[in-house]
XYZ file of C-alpha atoms in Angstrom:
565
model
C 260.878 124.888 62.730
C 259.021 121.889 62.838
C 262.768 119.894 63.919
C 262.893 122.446 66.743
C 259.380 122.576 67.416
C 256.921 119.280 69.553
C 254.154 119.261 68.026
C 252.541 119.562 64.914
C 252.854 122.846 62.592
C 250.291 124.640 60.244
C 252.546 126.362 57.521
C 250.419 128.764 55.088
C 252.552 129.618 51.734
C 255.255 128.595 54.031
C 254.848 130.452 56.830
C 254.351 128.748 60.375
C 251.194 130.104 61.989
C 250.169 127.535 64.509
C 251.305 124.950 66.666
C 249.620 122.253 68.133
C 251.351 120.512 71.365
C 249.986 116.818 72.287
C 249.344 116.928 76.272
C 247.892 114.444 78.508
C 244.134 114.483 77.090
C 244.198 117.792 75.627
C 246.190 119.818 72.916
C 248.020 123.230 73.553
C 247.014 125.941 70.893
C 249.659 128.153 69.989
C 250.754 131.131 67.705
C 254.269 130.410 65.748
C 256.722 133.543 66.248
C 259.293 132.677 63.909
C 261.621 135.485 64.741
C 262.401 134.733 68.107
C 261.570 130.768 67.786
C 258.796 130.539 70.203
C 255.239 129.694 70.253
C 252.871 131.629 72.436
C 250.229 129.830 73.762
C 246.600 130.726 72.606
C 244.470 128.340 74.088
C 242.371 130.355 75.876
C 241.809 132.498 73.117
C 240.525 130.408 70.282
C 238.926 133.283 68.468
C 242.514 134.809 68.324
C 244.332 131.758 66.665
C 241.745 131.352 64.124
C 242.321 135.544 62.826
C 245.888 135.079 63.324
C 245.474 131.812 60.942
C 242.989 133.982 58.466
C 245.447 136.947 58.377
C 247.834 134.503 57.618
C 245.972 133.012 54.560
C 245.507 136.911 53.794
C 248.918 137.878 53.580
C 250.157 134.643 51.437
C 247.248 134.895 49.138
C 245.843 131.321 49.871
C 241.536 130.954 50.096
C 240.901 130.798 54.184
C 238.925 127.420 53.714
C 242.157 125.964 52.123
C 244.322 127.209 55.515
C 241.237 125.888 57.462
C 241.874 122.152 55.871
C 245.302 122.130 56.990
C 245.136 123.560 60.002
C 242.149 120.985 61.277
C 244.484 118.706 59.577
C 247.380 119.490 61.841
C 245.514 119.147 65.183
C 243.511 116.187 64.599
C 247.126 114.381 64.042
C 247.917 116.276 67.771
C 244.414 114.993 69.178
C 245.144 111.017 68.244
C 248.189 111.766 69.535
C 247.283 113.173 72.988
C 244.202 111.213 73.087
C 242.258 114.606 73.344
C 238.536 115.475 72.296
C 237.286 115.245 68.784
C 233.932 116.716 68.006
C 230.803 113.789 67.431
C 229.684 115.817 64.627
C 231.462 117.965 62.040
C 231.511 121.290 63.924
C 233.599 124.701 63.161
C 237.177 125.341 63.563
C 236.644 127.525 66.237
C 234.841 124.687 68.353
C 237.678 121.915 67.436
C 240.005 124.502 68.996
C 238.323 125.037 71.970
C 237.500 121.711 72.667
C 240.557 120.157 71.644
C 242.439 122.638 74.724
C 239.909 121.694 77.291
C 238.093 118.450 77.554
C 235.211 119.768 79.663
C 234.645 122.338 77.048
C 234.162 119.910 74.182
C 232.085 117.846 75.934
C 229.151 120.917 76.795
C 229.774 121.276 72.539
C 228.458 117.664 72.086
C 225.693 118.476 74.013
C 225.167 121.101 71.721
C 226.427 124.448 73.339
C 227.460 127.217 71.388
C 231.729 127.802 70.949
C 233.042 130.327 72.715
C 235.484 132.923 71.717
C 237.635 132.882 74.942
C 238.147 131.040 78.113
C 238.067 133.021 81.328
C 240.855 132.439 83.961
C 238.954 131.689 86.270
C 237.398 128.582 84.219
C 240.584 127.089 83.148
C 240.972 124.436 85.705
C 237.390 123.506 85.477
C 237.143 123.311 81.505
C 240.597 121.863 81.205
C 239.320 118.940 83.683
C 238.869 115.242 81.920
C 235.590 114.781 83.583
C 232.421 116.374 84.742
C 233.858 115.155 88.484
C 237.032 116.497 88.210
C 235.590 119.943 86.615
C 233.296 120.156 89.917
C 236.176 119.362 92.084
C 238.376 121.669 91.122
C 235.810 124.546 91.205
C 233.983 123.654 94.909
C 236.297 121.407 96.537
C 235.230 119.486 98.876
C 231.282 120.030 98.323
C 231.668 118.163 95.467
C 228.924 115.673 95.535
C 226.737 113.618 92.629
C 224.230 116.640 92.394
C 226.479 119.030 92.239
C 228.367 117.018 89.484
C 225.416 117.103 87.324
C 224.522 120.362 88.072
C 227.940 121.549 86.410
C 227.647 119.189 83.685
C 223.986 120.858 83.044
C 225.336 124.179 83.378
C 227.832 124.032 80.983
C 225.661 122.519 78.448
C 223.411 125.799 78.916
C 219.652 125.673 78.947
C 218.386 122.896 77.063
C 221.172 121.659 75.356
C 221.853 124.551 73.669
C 222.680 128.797 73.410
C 225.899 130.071 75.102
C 228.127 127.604 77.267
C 226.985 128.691 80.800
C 229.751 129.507 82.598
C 228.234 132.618 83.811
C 225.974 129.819 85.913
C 229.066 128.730 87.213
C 230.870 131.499 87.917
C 227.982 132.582 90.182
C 228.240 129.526 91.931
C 231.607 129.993 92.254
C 230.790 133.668 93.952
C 228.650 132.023 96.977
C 230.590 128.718 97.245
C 232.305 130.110 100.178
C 229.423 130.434 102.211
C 226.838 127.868 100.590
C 226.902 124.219 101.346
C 226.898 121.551 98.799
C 222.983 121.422 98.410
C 222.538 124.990 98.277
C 225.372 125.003 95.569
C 223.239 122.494 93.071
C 220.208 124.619 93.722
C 221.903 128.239 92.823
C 223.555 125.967 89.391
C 220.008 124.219 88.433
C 218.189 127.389 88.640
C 220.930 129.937 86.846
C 221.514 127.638 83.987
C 217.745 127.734 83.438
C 217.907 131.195 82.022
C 219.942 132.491 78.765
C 223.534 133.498 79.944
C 224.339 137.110 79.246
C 227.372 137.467 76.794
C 230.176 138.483 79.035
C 231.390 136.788 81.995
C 232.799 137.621 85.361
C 236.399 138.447 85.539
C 239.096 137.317 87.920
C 239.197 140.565 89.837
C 234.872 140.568 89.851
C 234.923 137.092 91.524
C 237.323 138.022 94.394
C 235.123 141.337 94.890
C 231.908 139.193 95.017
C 232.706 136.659 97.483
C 233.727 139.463 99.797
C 230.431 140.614 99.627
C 228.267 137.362 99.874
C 230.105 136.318 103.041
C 228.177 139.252 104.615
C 225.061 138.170 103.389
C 224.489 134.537 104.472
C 223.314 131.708 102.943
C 220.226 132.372 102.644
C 220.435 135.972 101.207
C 223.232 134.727 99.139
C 220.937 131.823 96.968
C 218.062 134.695 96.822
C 220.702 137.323 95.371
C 222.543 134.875 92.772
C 219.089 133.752 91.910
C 218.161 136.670 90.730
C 221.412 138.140 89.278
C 220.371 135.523 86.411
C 216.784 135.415 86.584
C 216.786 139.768 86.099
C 217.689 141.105 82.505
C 219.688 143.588 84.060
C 221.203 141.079 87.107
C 224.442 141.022 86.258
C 224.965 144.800 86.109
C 223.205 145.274 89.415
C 225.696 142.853 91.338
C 228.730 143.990 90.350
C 226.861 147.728 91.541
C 226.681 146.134 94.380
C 229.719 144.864 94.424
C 231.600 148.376 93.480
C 230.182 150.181 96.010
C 230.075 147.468 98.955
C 233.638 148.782 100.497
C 232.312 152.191 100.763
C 228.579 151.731 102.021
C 228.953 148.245 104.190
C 229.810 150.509 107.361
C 226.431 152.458 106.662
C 224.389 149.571 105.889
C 221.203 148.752 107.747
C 221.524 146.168 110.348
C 218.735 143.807 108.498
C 219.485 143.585 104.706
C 216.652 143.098 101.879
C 216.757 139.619 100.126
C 216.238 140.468 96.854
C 219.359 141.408 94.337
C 217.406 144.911 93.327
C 216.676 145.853 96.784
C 219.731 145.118 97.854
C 221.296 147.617 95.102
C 218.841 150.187 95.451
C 219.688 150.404 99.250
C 223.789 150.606 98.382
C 223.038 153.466 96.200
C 221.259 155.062 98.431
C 224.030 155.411 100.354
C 226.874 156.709 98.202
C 228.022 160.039 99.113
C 228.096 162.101 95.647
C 229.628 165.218 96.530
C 232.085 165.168 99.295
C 232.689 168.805 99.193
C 229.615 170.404 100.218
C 229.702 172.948 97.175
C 231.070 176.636 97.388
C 228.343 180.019 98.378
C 227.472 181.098 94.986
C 228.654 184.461 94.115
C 227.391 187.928 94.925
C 225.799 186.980 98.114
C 225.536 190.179 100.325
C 227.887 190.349 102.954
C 226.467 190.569 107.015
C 226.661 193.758 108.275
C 229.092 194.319 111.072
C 227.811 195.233 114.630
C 227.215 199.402 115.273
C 230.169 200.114 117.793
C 228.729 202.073 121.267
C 230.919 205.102 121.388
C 231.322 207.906 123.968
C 229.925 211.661 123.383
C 233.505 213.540 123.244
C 235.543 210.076 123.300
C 239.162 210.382 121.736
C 240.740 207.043 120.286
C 243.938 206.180 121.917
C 245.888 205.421 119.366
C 244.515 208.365 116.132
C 244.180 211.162 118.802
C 240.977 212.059 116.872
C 237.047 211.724 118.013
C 236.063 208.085 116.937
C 233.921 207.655 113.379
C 230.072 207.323 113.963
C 228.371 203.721 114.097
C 227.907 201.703 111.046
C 224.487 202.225 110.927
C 224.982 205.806 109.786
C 223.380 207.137 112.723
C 224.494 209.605 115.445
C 227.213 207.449 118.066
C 225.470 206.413 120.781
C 225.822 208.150 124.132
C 227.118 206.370 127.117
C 224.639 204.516 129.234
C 224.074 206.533 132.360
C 224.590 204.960 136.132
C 221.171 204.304 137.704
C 220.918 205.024 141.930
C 221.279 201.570 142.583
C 224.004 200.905 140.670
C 222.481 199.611 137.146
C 223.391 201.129 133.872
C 220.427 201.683 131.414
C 220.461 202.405 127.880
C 219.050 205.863 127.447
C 217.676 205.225 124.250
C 216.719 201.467 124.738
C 215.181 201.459 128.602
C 217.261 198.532 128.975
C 218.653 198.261 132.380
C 221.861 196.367 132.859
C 222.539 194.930 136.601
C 225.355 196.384 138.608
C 227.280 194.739 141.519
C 223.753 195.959 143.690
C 220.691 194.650 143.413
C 217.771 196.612 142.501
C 215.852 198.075 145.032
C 211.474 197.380 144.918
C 209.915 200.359 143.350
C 206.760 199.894 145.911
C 204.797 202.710 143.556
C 204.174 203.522 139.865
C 206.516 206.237 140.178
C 209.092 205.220 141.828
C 209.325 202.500 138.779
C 209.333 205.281 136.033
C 212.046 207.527 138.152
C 214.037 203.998 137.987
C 213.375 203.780 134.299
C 211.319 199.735 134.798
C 208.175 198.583 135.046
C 206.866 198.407 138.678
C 208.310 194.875 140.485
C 206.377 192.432 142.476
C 206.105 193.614 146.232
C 208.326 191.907 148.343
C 207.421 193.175 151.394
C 203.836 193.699 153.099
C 204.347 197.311 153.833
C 205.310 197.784 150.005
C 201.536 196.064 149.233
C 200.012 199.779 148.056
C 196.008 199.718 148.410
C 193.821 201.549 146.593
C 192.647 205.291 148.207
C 189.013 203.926 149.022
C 189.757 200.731 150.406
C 192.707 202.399 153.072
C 191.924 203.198 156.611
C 192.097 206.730 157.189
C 194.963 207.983 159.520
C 195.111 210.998 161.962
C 196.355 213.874 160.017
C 195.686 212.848 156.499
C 193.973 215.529 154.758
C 191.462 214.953 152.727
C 191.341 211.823 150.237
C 192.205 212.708 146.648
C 189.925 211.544 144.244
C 191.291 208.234 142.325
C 193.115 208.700 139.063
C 191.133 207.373 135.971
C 192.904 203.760 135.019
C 195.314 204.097 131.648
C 194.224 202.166 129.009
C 196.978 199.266 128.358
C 198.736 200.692 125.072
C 197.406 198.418 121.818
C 200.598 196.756 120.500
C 200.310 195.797 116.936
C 200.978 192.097 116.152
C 204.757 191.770 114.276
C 206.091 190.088 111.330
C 208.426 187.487 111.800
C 211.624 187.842 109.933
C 214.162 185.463 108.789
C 216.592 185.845 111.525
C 213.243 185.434 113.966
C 212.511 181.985 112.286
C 215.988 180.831 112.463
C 216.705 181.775 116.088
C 213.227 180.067 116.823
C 214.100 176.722 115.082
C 217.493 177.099 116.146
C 216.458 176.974 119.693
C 215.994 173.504 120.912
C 213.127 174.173 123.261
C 211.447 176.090 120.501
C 212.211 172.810 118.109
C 210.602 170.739 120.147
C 207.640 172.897 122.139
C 205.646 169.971 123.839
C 205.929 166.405 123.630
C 202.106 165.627 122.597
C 203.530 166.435 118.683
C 200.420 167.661 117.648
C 199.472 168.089 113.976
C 200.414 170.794 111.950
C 197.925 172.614 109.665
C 200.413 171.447 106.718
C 199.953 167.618 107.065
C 198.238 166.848 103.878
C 198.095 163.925 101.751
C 200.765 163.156 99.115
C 200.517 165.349 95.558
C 200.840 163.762 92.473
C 203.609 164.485 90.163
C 203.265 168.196 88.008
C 202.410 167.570 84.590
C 204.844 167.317 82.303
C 205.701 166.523 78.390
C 208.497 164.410 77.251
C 209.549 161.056 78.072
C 212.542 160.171 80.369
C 214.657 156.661 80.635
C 216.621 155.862 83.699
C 219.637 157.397 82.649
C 218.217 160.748 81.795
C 219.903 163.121 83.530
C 217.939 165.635 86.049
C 219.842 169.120 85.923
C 220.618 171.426 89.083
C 219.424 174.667 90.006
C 221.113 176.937 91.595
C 218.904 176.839 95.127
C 218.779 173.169 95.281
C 223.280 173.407 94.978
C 222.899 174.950 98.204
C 222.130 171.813 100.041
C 223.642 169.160 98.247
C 225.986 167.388 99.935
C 225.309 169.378 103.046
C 224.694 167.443 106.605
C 222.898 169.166 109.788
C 222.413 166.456 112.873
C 222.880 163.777 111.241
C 220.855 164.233 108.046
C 222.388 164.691 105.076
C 220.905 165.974 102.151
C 221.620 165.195 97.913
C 219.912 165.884 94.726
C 219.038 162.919 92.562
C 221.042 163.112 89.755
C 219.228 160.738 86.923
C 215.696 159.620 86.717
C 217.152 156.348 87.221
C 217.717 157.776 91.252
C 214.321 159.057 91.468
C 213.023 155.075 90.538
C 215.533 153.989 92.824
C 213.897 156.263 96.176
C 210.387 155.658 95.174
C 211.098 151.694 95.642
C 213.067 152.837 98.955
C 210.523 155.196 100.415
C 207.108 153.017 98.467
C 205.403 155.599 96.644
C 205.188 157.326 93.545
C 208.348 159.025 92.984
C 209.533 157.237 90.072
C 206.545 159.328 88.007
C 208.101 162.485 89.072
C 211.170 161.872 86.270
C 209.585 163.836 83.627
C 208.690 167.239 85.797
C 212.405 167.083 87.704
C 214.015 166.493 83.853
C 212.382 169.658 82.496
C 212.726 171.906 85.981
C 208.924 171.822 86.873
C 210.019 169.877 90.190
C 212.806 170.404 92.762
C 213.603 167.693 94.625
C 215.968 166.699 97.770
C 216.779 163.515 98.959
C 216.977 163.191 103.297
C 219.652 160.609 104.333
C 220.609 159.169 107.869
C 223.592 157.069 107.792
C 221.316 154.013 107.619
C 219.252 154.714 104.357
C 216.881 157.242 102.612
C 214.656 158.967 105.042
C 212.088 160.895 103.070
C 212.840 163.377 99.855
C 211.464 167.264 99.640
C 209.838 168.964 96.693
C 210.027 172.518 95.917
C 208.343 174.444 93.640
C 210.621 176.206 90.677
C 209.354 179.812 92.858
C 211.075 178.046 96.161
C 208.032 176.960 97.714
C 207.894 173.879 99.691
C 205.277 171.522 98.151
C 205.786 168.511 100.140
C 208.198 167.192 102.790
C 207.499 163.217 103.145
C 208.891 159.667 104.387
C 208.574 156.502 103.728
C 205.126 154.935 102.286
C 203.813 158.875 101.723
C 203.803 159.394 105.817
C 205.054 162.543 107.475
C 208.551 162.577 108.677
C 208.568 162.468 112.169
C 208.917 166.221 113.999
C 212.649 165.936 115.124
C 213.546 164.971 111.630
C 211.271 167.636 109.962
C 212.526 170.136 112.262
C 215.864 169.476 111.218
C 215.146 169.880 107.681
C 213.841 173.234 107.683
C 215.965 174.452 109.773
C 218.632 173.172 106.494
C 216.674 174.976 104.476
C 216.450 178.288 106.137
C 220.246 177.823 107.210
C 222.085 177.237 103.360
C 218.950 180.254 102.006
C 217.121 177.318 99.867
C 213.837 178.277 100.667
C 212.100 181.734 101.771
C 210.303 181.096 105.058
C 208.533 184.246 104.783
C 206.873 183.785 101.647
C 203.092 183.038 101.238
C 203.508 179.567 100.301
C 206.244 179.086 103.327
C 204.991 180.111 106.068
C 202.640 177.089 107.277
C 205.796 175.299 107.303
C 208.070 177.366 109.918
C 205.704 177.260 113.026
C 208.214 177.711 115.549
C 205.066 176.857 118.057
């Protein structure tokens, strides 16, 4: 093996396990596959040549320290050969590896960074690199310039000389160097590699993602967002949220962005549809009843030959509407009178309206203008003046209930939706409530369950609202730094059912959020900073509510909500 084989060859107990190829300043790490005669390069994977070399040792019985000796052995013949790295001080196997492959890498080892158990793709042309120069070269190009040289050779090192190699620092310089120039580029290094790396990286595919993103940002937002991506324990995670989601919110987004990396995500998830299908009637509901059918004392259906069944109501059929003189129908039973190709003639008297089955009409004419007995001038051959009939007291009409189908026809209506344009208060403006006590604690992923009223709405949209249940605790921490109040403390109550809650979207962002009651009572409707949602918006909402049956608008705690005035 070793005849066929460049390089130098760790056997353990005979066996070939590694094989380390001299190349111009570095060494190739690979794994020996006798069987087919070929060595698979490991270089990037450290960590995995050193178990492969343990399992070896396993398998042949030999003490692991005794196949470490010969394999450090083996590659510090390769190094002198290649004229690649060796270690300053005595370090571990897994470091001479590393280091050994790329040149860069040993060097942030001298200064006392921790080895690494794999290289990521993305970071092989900059570790493999001879120099600190070359390493910032072939990561930014042409904004390669003496701080940004020393800001990679800092980076790498990680904070202080020492903990992880920080190639996450890097790799988010790497994200914004399309859109950051070269001073902008040392500042995003300096200040990332000031904080402890987290222990995974970025992948390949990640990168690509992220620099789609940051060249909608801007410079400026860009520093501020990779900034914080390192400074926040939970950075990372929140820019590759970002990043996830970006393709499917960017049309949606607001045209001025926040600055800050958790803003920035909170807005993004704001805007994720959950539930494209709004979400199927629930079962059982009642069925509309159909419309009662008018039908003709003595009528025979055409096609049966047989008198027609009554209405749906149950009721007697309704007999045909008789022919008034002047060529209107009216309803016998209703007193509704339907015009005919005629107009109606003025009933000039009381009378003359009931024997047309109306009210009396507005004179028209000055001879129809009826005065009363004591105030007309007497006329030759009138007899004698009949005393004046007592006025009728005006009938005492008893002040109605509105029903459902009252209130939705009323906020249905758009002049009734939007009565005057003063807007002034309603009697249910009140000042924000505080959360309803509640035992138990909650974390951000604790999950908030779904009733069956609040299903109703989710996912539904009505004029450009659309409406979705939070879905964790974590959303309800999200909204509250959205809207700017308290909702974050409401986690507890919504996790055990004592609070219902709704978020209101507009394509741009979170508009407000709605809490009911677990009896379906609206407790508060509110917007951003605890202020009342402005009346075309709150109009809209109701009418939601009373549309998709959420709510009751005729129950006592309801009804100062649906004013239709």
């Amino acid at each position: 093996m070793r005849d066929r084989i460049d390089g130098e060859v760790t056997s353990v107990g005979g066996e070939a396990v590694l094989h380390f190829g001299p190349m111009t300043g570095r060494v190739r790490v690979g794994l020996v596959v006798p069987a087919v005669d070929k060595v698979v390069d490991l270089s990037v994977h450290p960590s995995a040549a050193l178990a492969c070399l343990d399992a070896a040792a396993d398998r042949a019985g030999v003490p692991r320290p005794t196949a470490h000796r010969a394999a450090r052995a083996s590659l510090t013949a390769a190094t002198d050969r290649a004229g690649a790295w060796r270690p300053r001080a005595p370090a571990t196997l897994l470091a001479e590896l590393g280091g050994a492959a790329f040149p860069t890498l040993g060097a942030a080892y001298d200064r006392g960074a921790e080895p690494i158990d794999e290289v990521p793709r993305w970071a092989v042309a900059i570790l493999a690199a001879s120099s600190a120069r070359r390493a910032a070269e072939a990561g930014f190009a042409e904004r390669t310039t003496r701080p940004v040289i020393a800001a990679v050779a800092s980076a790498l090192a990680g904070p202080d000389g020492g903990g992880p190699v920080g190639l996450h620092a890097v790799g988010l310089a790497l994200i914004g160097a399309p859109v950051l120039d070269s001073d902008r580029l040392a500042r995003v290094l300096a200040e990332t590699a000031a904080h402890p790396a987290p222990a995974a990286t970025f992948t390949v595919d990640e990168l690509r993602a992220s620099r789609a993103v940051v060249g909608a940002l801007g410079a400026h937002r860009t520093v501020r967002v990779l900034t914080d991506a390192s400074a926040l324990p939970d950075g990372t995670r929140l820019l590759l949220d970002v990043v996830k989601v970006w393709p499917d919110v960017a049309p949606r987004l607001p045209s001025r962005l926040p600055n800050r990396l958790r803003e920035l995500a909170d807005v993004c998830r704001s805007l994720i549809v959950t539930d494209h299908r709004p979400p199927a009637p629930p079962p059982g509901r009642a069925r509309a009843m159909p419309t009662p059918r008018l039908v003709r004392p003595g009528a025979v259906d055409a096609r049966s030959g047989r008198a027609p069944r009554r209405a749906a109501t149950g009721g007697e059929a309704d007999p045909a509407p008789r022919r008034t003189g002047n060529g209107a129908r009216a309803d016998q039973t209703s007193g509704l009178t339907t015009a005919g190709a005629n107009p109606p003639r003025s009933t000039s008297t009381p009378a003359a309206a009931r024997r047309a089955g109306g009210p009396p009409s507005t004179p028209t004419r000055v001879g129809d203008i009826q005065q009363p007995p004591t105030a007309r001038r007497a006329r030759p051959g009138d007899g004698p003046v009949p005393p004046a009939r007592p006025a009728r007291a005006a009938p005492v009409v008893p002040q109605a209930t509105l029903s459902v189908g009252d209130l939705t026809a009323a906020f249905d209506d758009p002049v009734l939706a939007e009565p005057h344009a003063g807007r002034r208060p309603l009697a249910h403006a009140a000042p924000a409530m505080a959360a309803p006590a509640a035992g138990g604690t909650v974390t951000a992923a604790t999950p908030i369950p779904s009733t069956a009223r609040v299903a109703r709405i989710d996912g539904r949209e009505l004029d450009g609202l659309r409406f979705a249940r939070p879905r964790t605790c974590g959303d309800l921490e999200r909204w509250g730094r959205l809207l700017r109040n308290c909702l974050e403390d409401f986690g507890p109550a919504a996790a055990s059912g004592r609070s219902e809650l709704v978020g209101v979207f507009r394509d741009d962002g979170l508009r407000g959020c709605l809490e009911l009651t677990p009896d379906g009572v609206i407790r508060q409707l509110l917007g951003p900073a605890n202020r009342r949602l402005d009346r075309p918006t709150e109009r809209t909402v109701l009418r939601a509510l009373i549309r998709h049956e959420v709510v009751d608008p005729t129950a006592a705690g309801n009804t100062r909500w649906f004013d239709p005035g």
